[in-house]
CSV table of C-alpha atoms in Angstrom, one decimal:
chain,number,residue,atom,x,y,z
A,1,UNK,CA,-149.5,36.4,-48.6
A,2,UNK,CA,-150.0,39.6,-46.6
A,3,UNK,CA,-151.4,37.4,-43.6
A,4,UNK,CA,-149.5,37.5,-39.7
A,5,UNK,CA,-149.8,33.2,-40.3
A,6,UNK,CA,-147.4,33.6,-43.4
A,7,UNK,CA,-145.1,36.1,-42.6
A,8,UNK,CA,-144.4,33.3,-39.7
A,9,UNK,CA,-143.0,31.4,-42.5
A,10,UNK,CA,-140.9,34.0,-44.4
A,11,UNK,CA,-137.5,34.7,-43.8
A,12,UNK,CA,-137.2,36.4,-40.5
A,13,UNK,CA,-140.2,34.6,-39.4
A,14,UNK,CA,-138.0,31.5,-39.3
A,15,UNK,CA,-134.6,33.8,-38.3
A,16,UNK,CA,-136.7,34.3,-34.8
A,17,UNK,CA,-138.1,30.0,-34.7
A,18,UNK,CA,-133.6,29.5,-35.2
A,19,UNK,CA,-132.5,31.8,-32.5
A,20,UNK,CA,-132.3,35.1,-33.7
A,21,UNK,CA,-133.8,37.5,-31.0
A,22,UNK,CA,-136.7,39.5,-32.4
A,23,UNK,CA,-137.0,43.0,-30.9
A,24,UNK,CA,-138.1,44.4,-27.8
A,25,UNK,CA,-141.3,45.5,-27.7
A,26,UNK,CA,-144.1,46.6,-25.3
A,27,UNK,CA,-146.5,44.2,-24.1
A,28,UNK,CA,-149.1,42.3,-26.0
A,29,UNK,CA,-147.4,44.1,-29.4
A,30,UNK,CA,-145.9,42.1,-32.2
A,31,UNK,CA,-142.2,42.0,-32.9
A,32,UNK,CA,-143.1,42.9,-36.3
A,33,UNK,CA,-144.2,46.5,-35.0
A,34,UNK,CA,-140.3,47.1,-34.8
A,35,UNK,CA,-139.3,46.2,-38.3
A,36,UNK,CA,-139.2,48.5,-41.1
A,37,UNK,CA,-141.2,48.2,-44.1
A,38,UNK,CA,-137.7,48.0,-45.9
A,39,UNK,CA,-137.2,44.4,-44.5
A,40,UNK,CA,-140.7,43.8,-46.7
A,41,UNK,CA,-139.2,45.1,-49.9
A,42,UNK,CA,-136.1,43.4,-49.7
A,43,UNK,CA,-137.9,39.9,-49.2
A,44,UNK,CA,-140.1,40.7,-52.3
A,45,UNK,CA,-137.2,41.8,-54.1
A,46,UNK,CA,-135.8,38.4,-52.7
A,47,UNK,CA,-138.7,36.4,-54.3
A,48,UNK,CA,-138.6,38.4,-57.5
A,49,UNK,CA,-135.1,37.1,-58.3
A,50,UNK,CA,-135.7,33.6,-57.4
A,51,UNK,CA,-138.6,33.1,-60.1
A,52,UNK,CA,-136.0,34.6,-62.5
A,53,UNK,CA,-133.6,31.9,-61.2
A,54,UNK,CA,-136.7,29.1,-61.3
A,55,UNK,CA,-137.2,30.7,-65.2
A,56,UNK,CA,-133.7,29.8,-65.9
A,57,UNK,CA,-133.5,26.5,-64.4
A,58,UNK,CA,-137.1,24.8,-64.6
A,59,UNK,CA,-138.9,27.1,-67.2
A,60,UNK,CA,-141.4,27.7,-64.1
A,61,UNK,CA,-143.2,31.2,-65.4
A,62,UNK,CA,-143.2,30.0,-68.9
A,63,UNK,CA,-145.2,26.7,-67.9
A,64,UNK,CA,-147.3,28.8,-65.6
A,65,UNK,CA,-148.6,31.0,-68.5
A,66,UNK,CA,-149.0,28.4,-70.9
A,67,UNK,CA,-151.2,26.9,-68.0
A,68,UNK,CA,-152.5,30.0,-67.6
A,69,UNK,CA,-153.4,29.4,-71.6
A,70,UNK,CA,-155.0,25.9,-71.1
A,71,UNK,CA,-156.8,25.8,-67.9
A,72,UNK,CA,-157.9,29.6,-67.7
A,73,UNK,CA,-158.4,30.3,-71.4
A,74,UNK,CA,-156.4,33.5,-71.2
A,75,UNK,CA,-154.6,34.2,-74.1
A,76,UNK,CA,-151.6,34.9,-72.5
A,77,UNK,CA,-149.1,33.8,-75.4
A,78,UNK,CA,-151.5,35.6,-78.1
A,79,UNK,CA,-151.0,38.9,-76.4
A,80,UNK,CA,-147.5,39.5,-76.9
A,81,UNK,CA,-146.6,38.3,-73.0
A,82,UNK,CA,-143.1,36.6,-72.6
A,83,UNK,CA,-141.4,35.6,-68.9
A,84,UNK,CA,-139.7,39.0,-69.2
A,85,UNK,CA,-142.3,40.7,-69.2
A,86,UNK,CA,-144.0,38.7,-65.4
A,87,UNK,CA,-140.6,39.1,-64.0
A,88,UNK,CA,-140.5,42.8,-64.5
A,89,UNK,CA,-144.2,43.0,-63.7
A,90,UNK,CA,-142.5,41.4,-60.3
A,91,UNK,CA,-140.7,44.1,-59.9
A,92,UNK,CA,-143.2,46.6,-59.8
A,93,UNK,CA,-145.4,44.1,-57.4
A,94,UNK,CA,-142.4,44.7,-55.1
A,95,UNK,CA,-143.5,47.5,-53.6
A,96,UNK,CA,-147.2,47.2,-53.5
A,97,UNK,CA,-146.6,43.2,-51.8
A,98,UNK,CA,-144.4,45.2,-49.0
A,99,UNK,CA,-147.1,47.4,-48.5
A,100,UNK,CA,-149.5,45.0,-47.9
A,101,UNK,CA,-147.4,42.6,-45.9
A,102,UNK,CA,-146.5,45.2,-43.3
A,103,UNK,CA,-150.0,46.6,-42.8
A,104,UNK,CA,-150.9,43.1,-42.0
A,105,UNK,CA,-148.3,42.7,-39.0
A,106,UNK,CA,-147.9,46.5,-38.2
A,107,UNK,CA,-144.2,47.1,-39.5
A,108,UNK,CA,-143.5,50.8,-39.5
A,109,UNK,CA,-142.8,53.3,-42.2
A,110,UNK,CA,-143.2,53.6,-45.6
A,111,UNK,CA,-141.1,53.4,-49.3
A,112,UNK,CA,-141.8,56.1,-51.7
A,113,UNK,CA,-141.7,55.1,-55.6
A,114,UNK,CA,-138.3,56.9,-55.9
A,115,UNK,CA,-136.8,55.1,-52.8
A,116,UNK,CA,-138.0,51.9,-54.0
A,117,UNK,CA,-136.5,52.4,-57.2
A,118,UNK,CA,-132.9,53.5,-55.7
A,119,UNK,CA,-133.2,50.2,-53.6
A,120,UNK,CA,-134.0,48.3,-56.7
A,121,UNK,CA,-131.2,49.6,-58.8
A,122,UNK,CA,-128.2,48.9,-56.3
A,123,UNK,CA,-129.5,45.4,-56.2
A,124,UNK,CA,-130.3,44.3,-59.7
A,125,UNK,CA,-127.0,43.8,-61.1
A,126,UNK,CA,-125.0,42.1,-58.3
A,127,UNK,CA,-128.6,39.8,-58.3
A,128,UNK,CA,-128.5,39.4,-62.2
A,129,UNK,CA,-124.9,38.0,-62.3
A,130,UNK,CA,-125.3,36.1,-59.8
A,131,UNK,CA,-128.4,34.2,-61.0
A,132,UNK,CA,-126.9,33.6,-64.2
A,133,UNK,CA,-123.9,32.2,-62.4
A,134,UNK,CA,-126.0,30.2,-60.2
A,135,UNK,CA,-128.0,28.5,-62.9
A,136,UNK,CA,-124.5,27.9,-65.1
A,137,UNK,CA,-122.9,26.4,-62.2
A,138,UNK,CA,-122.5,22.8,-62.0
A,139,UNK,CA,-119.7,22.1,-59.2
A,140,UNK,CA,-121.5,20.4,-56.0
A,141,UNK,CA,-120.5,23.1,-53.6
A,142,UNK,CA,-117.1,22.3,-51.3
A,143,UNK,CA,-117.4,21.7,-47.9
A,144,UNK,CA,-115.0,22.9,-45.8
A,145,UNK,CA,-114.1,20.9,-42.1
A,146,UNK,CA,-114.9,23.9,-40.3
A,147,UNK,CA,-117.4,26.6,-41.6
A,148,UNK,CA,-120.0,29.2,-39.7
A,149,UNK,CA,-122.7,30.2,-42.6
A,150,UNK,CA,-122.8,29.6,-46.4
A,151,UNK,CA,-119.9,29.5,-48.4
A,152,UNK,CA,-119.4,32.5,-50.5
A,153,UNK,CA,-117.2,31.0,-53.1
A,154,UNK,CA,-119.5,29.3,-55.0
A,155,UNK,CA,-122.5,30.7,-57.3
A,156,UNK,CA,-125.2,28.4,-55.7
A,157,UNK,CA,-124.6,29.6,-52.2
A,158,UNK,CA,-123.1,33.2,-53.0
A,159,UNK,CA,-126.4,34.8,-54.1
A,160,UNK,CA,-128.4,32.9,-50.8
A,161,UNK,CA,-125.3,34.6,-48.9
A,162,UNK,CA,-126.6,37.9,-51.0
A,163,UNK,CA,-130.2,37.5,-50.1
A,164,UNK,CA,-129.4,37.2,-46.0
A,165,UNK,CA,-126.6,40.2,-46.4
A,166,UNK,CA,-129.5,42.5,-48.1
A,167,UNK,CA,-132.4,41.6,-45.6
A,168,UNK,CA,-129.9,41.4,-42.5
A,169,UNK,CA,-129.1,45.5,-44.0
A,170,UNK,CA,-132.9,46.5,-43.7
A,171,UNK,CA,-133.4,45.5,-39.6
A,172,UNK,CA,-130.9,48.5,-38.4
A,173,UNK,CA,-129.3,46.1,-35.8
A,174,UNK,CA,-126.7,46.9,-33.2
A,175,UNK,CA,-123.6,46.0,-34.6
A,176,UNK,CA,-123.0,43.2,-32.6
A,177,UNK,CA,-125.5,41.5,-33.5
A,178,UNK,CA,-125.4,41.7,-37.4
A,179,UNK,CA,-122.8,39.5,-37.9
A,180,UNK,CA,-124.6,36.8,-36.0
A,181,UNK,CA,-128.0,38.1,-38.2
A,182,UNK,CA,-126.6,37.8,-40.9
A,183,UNK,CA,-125.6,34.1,-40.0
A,184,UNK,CA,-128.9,33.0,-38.9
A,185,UNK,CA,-130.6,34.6,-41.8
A,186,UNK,CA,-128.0,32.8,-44.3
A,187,UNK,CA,-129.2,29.5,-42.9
A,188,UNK,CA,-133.8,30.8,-43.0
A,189,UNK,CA,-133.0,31.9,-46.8
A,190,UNK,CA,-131.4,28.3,-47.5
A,191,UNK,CA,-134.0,26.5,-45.7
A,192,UNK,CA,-136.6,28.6,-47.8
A,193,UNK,CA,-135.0,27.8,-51.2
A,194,UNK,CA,-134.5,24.3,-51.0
A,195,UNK,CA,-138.5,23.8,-50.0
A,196,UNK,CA,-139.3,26.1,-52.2
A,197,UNK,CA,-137.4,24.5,-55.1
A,198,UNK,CA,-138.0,20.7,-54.4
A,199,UNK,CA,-142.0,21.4,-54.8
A,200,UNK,CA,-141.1,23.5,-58.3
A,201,UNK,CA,-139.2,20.4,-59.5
A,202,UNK,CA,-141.4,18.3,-58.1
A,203,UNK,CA,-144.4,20.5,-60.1
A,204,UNK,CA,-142.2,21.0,-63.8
């Protein structure tokens, strides 16, 4: 939701609670003044591969439409609409839920259709595969005696590892501090999944 109270709860909303710095800014202005609206369009493009991952695994937008169906009498089946079709429909909400999330916190700049589009196309292959490989994957993931982040040799926690490496990209940090971003962020898209996930299961 394209509220200040939510974007509290999104990903770098919880980076900053964990002990990421947010920016610098002048007094009595938000930290979200210094981030780009492409931080925005990478969460959403974030969200718009996880319902394809809770599709795969629960069947969660094909119960939603044929709730949809029962409760709101909209023939959503009848039309022609499969789970393909929301998900891509996702894709084109992308851009518009960006929009509206940085207006709400005043994050700067703006993301033509064309830019959006080049974002969207160097992501959605590298996210494909690894979805499918996520929901294929059975293996409990390994854990190691020492380990700083998520692994990155297992599906489940290689596209989470993805997710933090694409939104850490869109804050144009210092260098020093993107490794430690990207770390911090790694552990807010974890925490964000496994809530997210134990209330779908909980729901299908």
């Amino acid at each position: 939701m394209a509220t200040p109270e939510r974007l509290a709860q999104s990903f770098l909303g919880i980076a900053w609670k964990i002990g990421l710095p947010p920016p610098q800014v002048g007094a009595g202005m938000s930290p979200w003044s210094a981030v780009s609206i492409r931080y925005h369009y990478e969460e959403a493009l974030v969200f718009r591969f996880w319902a394809m991952q809770a599709e795969l695994k629960f069947g969660y937008v094909s119960k939603i439409m044929d709730l949809t169906e029962a409760e709101l009498l909209v023939p959503v089946r009848a039309s022609g609409i499969a789970p393909l079709d929301v998900l891509r429909a996702m894709t084109q909400w992308a851009l518009s839920r960006a929009g509206q999330r940085a207006r709400a916190v005043g994050s700067q700049g703006i993301i033509s259709i064309d830019e959006a589009v080049t974002i969207y196309n160097a992501r959605v292959t590298r996210y494909e595969a690894l979805v499918s490989a996520s929901v294929l994957e059975s293996r409990p993931i390994p854990i190691a005696d020492f380990q700083l982040g998520l692994r990155r040799d297992h599906p489940w926690t290689e596209l989470l590892c993805f997710c933090a490496d694409n939104l850490a990209d869109s804050l144009n940090l210092d260098d020093e501090w993107r490794p430690i971003a990207g770390l911090v962020l790694q552990q807010a898209v974890s925490t964000l999944q496994v809530g997210l996930y134990q209330t779908l299961q909980a729901k299908t």
